[in-house]
Amino acid sequence: MLFRWSRPVMQRHAMNFEHQIDRPNPQSMTACALVAEVASGRISALDVAEATIAAIAESEPDVQAFAYFDADLLRAQAVAVDAGESLGKLAGVTVGVKDVIATFDMPTSHNTKRYEGVMTGVDAACVDTLRAAGALIVGKTVTTEFAAGQRGGKTRNPHDLTRTPGGSSSGSAAAVAAGMCAVALGTQTGGSTIRPASFNGIFGWKPTWNAISREGLKVYSLTCDTLGLYAREIGDLQLLADVFDLDPSPEPQSLEGLRIALCRTPVWEATEPSMRDAMARGATYLRGQGAQVVELELPSIFNDLHAAHTIILAREGRSAFLNEVRRCPELHDQFHDMVGNARQITPDQARWAYAHADSCRAAFDEIAQGFDAVMTPSACGEAPVGLAFTGDATMNSLWTLLQVPVVSAPGLTGPNGMPLGLSFVTRRYADRTALVIAGLAAQAILEG
Amino acid sequence: MLFRWSRPVMQRHAMNFEHQIDRPNPQSMTACALVAEVASGRISALDVAEATIAAIAESEPDVQAFAYFDADLLRAQAVAVDAGESLGKLAGVTVGVKDVIATFDMPTSHNTKRYEGVMTGVDAACVDTLRAAGALIVGKTVTTEFAAGQRGGKTRNPHDLTRTPGGSSSGSAAAVAAGMCAVALGTQTGGSTIRPASFNGIFGWKPTWNAISREGLKVYSLTCDTLGLYAREIGDLQLLADVFDLDPSPEPQSLEGLRIALCRTPVWEATEPSMRDAMARGATYLRGQGAQVVELELPSIFNDLHAAHTIILAREGRSAFLNEVRRCPELHDQFHDMVGNARQITPDQARWAYAHADSCRAAFDEIAQGFDAVMTPSACGEAPVGLAFTGDATMNSLWTLLQVPVVSAPGLTGPNGMPLGLSFVTRRYADRTALVIAGLAAQAILEG
């Protein structure tokens, strides 16, 4: 796995990232490889930092994934890791951090005027945990405004610079896909982690709600907001699952004999032909490896889950952005509308939405027991052309509201040669099962 | 209402706070009175600050409510309010802020070694909203460690300095009771707002979950953590409900004809005789004002709600304190036990606890429709002697997990002359109904 791009990225890469490699090139390594190389002493954390700085110098002018990057700060972190008494589990692993996640040593600006250059003084809990394990925080990655707004960012899709990388975790997904960091942190309230994973041809993981602390992440909807994680190899996400102490759950060795539900969801009509085809191809590849792929039609109560998601986001956004609107009259209308309850969400509607989501969550716990994982689209289709619209979260919001783990596996492409991800979902706390099955699925796709 | 303590506080006050008043004395004013006096120009915000500084100089040596107080910073805020182009809805209102709630200009130390003197750079959303309305942040008030730990604080109950003010919002409740600020912010995950309200003879309000943003509050349990608010008069909490844009709900003019459920809860056996007597007296006073007080026995599914609360706190605390334990090996065993899952909470137990709480929440929405409010104990009894133990949250945790609004009304006392609060509960988003009924109940108690 060393000295190379993960194959999905390699295959589709729009830029010339192929380096002449005559010694270990930390820039192109996965997190697992970096940890192994740094632990063995073949490279230092400072080597990793220098390679990362070089990669960013090369790719950033095109991709524009970063909202903040300070090469000297990265070097200083690396020097500290190299000077440490012992190496942590993530020593030398490069991490991009979405700019709605607090970092004590870099501004957290939320892609909004009020917070330009504002320092939070403390790290978000997830960043703190990563640093404690020896990770190097590379920089802050571009987000849509407050990870909630329509105001997108400058980031371009590394697979085609004319296309969006998706949002709201635009910069994190693109930075990982372009090799500017090994892994990255995003967030998801609708489809902000899984959709960009699909668009950028990388692995994306939305953990079980609250299984990883979301302290220090901008709040939009407490019910839906979840940390998201990106990597080019599934092993990196599994390494992060170890560091974040996720619960054990079954980790099958192969797809042979697994029961995989193919779930088109009640919003299947939002999918494009490319994704419908990808789902069919995915099913074929899984069957080719001995998996039993069976159709799963969700019970009719799930039909209203999308409506419940819309209501809950409206209700929770109203509280979440009250202070921002009071402080910033010039904030985008979208936030004024949320705070002003422009949708006129009533308490009755909110109570209904919570109760409905709760019922579906319990129902899904039961349904999911009948399968090793549920396979479902990670996006509606390929990344759209243009940067103004970061794509449609319709395929994701139902799983977000269910608070279940979702892992998007890369490898398939659409008619424009752009990546298409397939999501693997399990019941709550079975994140490790979703991770391993997504990894096996990606392998099956590669092997075609 | 001007120039006086609220009567419950006056009646039971352990210290000599009665001032000779020859001009408006902002120190003893309620928030509503401060707003009126400052708006009229009779006093300035700086007058309020000076009176507050004097009150703290007098009371703090006994009560020890503050973890951080800087008189000059308070004066500077007041000067800025006085110099403002227009006066906000809370111009001149003094607010104590629990030391787990972020403030950009004061340390947020969580009563834990790692965060001693640490600045967060930004305000919690609730503090931001209050400042935007012209409030003066007086200082940071004492909390138990991370508002989650058994490690209590130095704060004493103003009604009897040998007794606890309750926890974890110890300093906020005591500071309001002792007149060192008009209102204060706390938090509640079990009974951390309502129990201290009861112990200190003041009004306490735990709003509907997430109806006020909890961004910038230390996370323990996302499912249960809620901002809490304290005041000596119900009108002050209603003023805060306006500023925080709580939903409208019925606001009856009197108790006449209201249907009040008397709910002993499945944990009634945890109450002391003093609280049982207080509930009976409360019912009598309400009936005396024409309310119809009827017994409410919760359905048997509520019997397991306390167990669900314990499981959810254990599961969520495990994620919430992971980074703290990794960073601070010397942290109290309690946090190591949470992070190490010493209770061996399984995913099955966690899924059960969430589903069970969800079911009870929907059931309570139905039940609560049959009443104007539910009356229930705010604590097990009077504040215990000693500071090491901040009291028992058994009577509160069920309502916290139900995510419903709770308002504790003061006025009753126990055999040791210590305050006893009665809680008024409604279904979610009917906070204003709970506030007005708690206010009417407190009045009925005063009129005896």
Coordinates of C-alpha atoms in Angstrom, one line a residue, chain A residues 89 114-115 118-133 209-223 225 242-248 315-316 318-324 326-327 339-341 345-348 350-352 354-355 358-359 361-362 365 403 427-430, chain B residues 89 114-115 118-133 209-223 225 242-248 315-316 318-324 326-327 339-341 345-348 350-352 354-355 358-359 361-362 365 403 427-430:
Chain A
K89 CA -1.1 5.2 17.6
R114 CA -17.9 37.0 11.6
Y115 CA -15.4 34.3 12.4
V118 CA -11.1 33.8 15.0
M119 CA -9.3 31.4 17.4
T120 CA -11.2 29.1 19.7
G121 CA -8.4 28.6 22.3
V122 CA -9.2 24.9 22.7
D123 CA -9.4 21.9 20.3
A124 CA -12.6 20.1 19.5
A125 CA -12.7 16.8 21.4
C126 CA -12.0 14.8 18.3
V127 CA -9.0 16.9 17.3
D128 CA -7.8 16.6 20.9
T129 CA -8.0 12.8 20.8
L130 CA -6.2 12.7 17.4
R131 CA -3.4 15.0 18.6
A132 CA -3.0 12.9 21.8
A133 CA -2.3 10.0 19.5
W209 CA -24.5 9.3 16.3
N210 CA -22.5 10.5 19.3
A211 CA -20.2 7.4 19.3
I212 CA -17.5 10.0 18.7
S213 CA -17.8 13.3 20.6
R214 CA -19.1 16.2 18.6
E215 CA -17.9 18.7 21.2
G216 CA -16.3 21.6 19.4
L217 CA -18.1 21.2 16.1
K218 CA -20.4 23.9 15.1
V219 CA -24.0 23.0 16.0
Y220 CA -26.7 23.0 13.4
S221 CA -28.9 20.1 14.5
L222 CA -28.0 18.1 17.6
T223 CA -30.2 15.3 16.4
D225 CA -24.9 16.5 13.4
D242 CA -9.5 2.0 17.2
V243 CA -8.3 5.4 18.4
F244 CA -11.9 6.6 19.0
D245 CA -12.7 3.4 20.9
L246 CA -15.7 2.3 18.8
D247 CA -17.6 -0.7 20.1
P248 CA -16.6 -4.2 18.8
R315 CA -36.6 23.5 14.3
E316 CA -33.0 22.9 15.5
R318 CA -33.8 28.0 14.6
S319 CA -32.2 27.7 18.0
A320 CA -28.7 27.0 16.6
F321 CA -28.3 30.2 14.6
L322 CA -30.2 32.6 16.8
N323 CA -27.1 34.2 18.2
E324 CA -25.4 34.4 14.8
R326 CA -28.7 38.6 16.2
R327 CA -25.0 39.4 15.8
V339 CA -34.2 31.8 13.0
G340 CA -37.4 33.5 11.9
N341 CA -39.1 30.2 11.5
I345 CA -42.8 24.8 11.9
T346 CA -45.2 24.4 14.9
P347 CA -44.5 22.6 18.1
D348 CA -47.0 19.9 17.0
A350 CA -41.7 19.2 15.8
R351 CA -43.1 16.7 18.3
W352 CA -44.4 14.6 15.4
Y354 CA -39.1 13.6 16.7
A355 CA -41.6 10.9 17.5
D358 CA -37.7 7.7 17.0
S359 CA -40.1 5.1 15.7
R361 CA -35.0 4.3 14.5
A362 CA -36.4 1.5 16.6
D365 CA -32.7 -1.6 14.6
Q403 CA -28.3 7.9 13.5
R427 CA -27.6 -0.7 13.0
R428 CA -26.2 1.7 15.7
Y429 CA -22.8 0.8 17.2
A430 CA -22.0 -1.8 14.5
Chain B
K89 CA -33.8 44.0 25.9
R114 CA -6.4 20.9 32.7
Y115 CA -8.6 24.0 32.0
V118 CA -8.0 28.5 29.7
M119 CA -9.7 30.9 27.4
T120 CA -12.1 29.7 24.7
G121 CA -11.9 32.7 22.4
V122 CA -15.6 32.6 21.6
D123 CA -18.8 32.8 23.7
A124 CA -21.2 30.0 24.0
A125 CA -24.2 30.7 21.9
C126 CA -26.4 31.4 24.9
V127 CA -23.9 33.9 26.3
D128 CA -23.6 35.5 22.9
T129 CA -27.3 36.0 22.6
L130 CA -27.5 37.5 26.1
R131 CA -24.6 39.9 25.4
A132 CA -26.2 40.9 22.1
A133 CA -29.2 42.0 24.2
W209 CA -34.2 20.1 25.1
N210 CA -32.4 22.1 22.4
A211 CA -35.0 24.9 22.4
I212 CA -32.0 27.1 23.5
S213 CA -28.7 26.3 21.8
R214 CA -26.3 24.3 23.9
E215 CA -23.3 25.2 21.7
G216 CA -20.4 26.1 23.9
L217 CA -21.5 24.1 26.9
K218 CA -19.3 21.2 28.0
V219 CA -20.8 18.0 26.5
Y220 CA -21.6 15.1 28.9
S221 CA -24.7 13.6 27.3
L222 CA -26.1 15.1 24.2
T223 CA -29.4 13.4 24.9
D225 CA -27.5 18.1 28.5
D242 CA -38.5 36.2 25.1
V243 CA -34.9 36.9 24.3
F244 CA -34.3 33.2 23.4
D245 CA -37.4 33.2 21.3
L246 CA -39.2 30.3 22.9
D247 CA -42.4 29.1 21.2
P248 CA -45.7 30.6 22.2
R315 CA -22.7 5.5 27.0
E316 CA -22.5 9.1 26.1
R318 CA -17.8 7.3 27.4
S319 CA -17.5 9.3 24.2
A320 CA -17.6 12.7 25.8
F321 CA -14.7 12.3 28.1
L322 CA -12.4 10.2 25.9
N323 CA -10.1 13.0 25.0
E324 CA -10.0 14.3 28.6
R326 CA -6.3 10.5 27.2
R327 CA -4.9 13.9 28.0
V339 CA -14.4 6.1 29.3
G340 CA -13.3 2.5 30.1
N341 CA -17.0 1.4 30.1
I345 CA -22.8 -1.1 28.8
T346 CA -23.4 -3.1 25.7
P347 CA -24.7 -1.8 22.3
D348 CA -27.8 -3.8 23.0
A350 CA -27.7 1.4 24.7
R351 CA -30.1 0.7 21.8
W352 CA -32.7 -0.4 24.4
Y354 CA -32.6 5.0 23.6
A355 CA -35.7 3.2 22.3
D358 CA -38.1 7.6 22.9
S359 CA -41.2 5.6 23.7
R361 CA -41.2 10.7 25.4
A362 CA -44.0 10.1 22.9
D365 CA -46.6 14.0 25.0
Q403 CA -36.6 16.5 27.3
R427 CA -44.9 18.7 27.1
R428 CA -42.1 19.8 24.9
Y429 CA -42.2 23.5 23.6
A430 CA -44.8 24.5 26.2

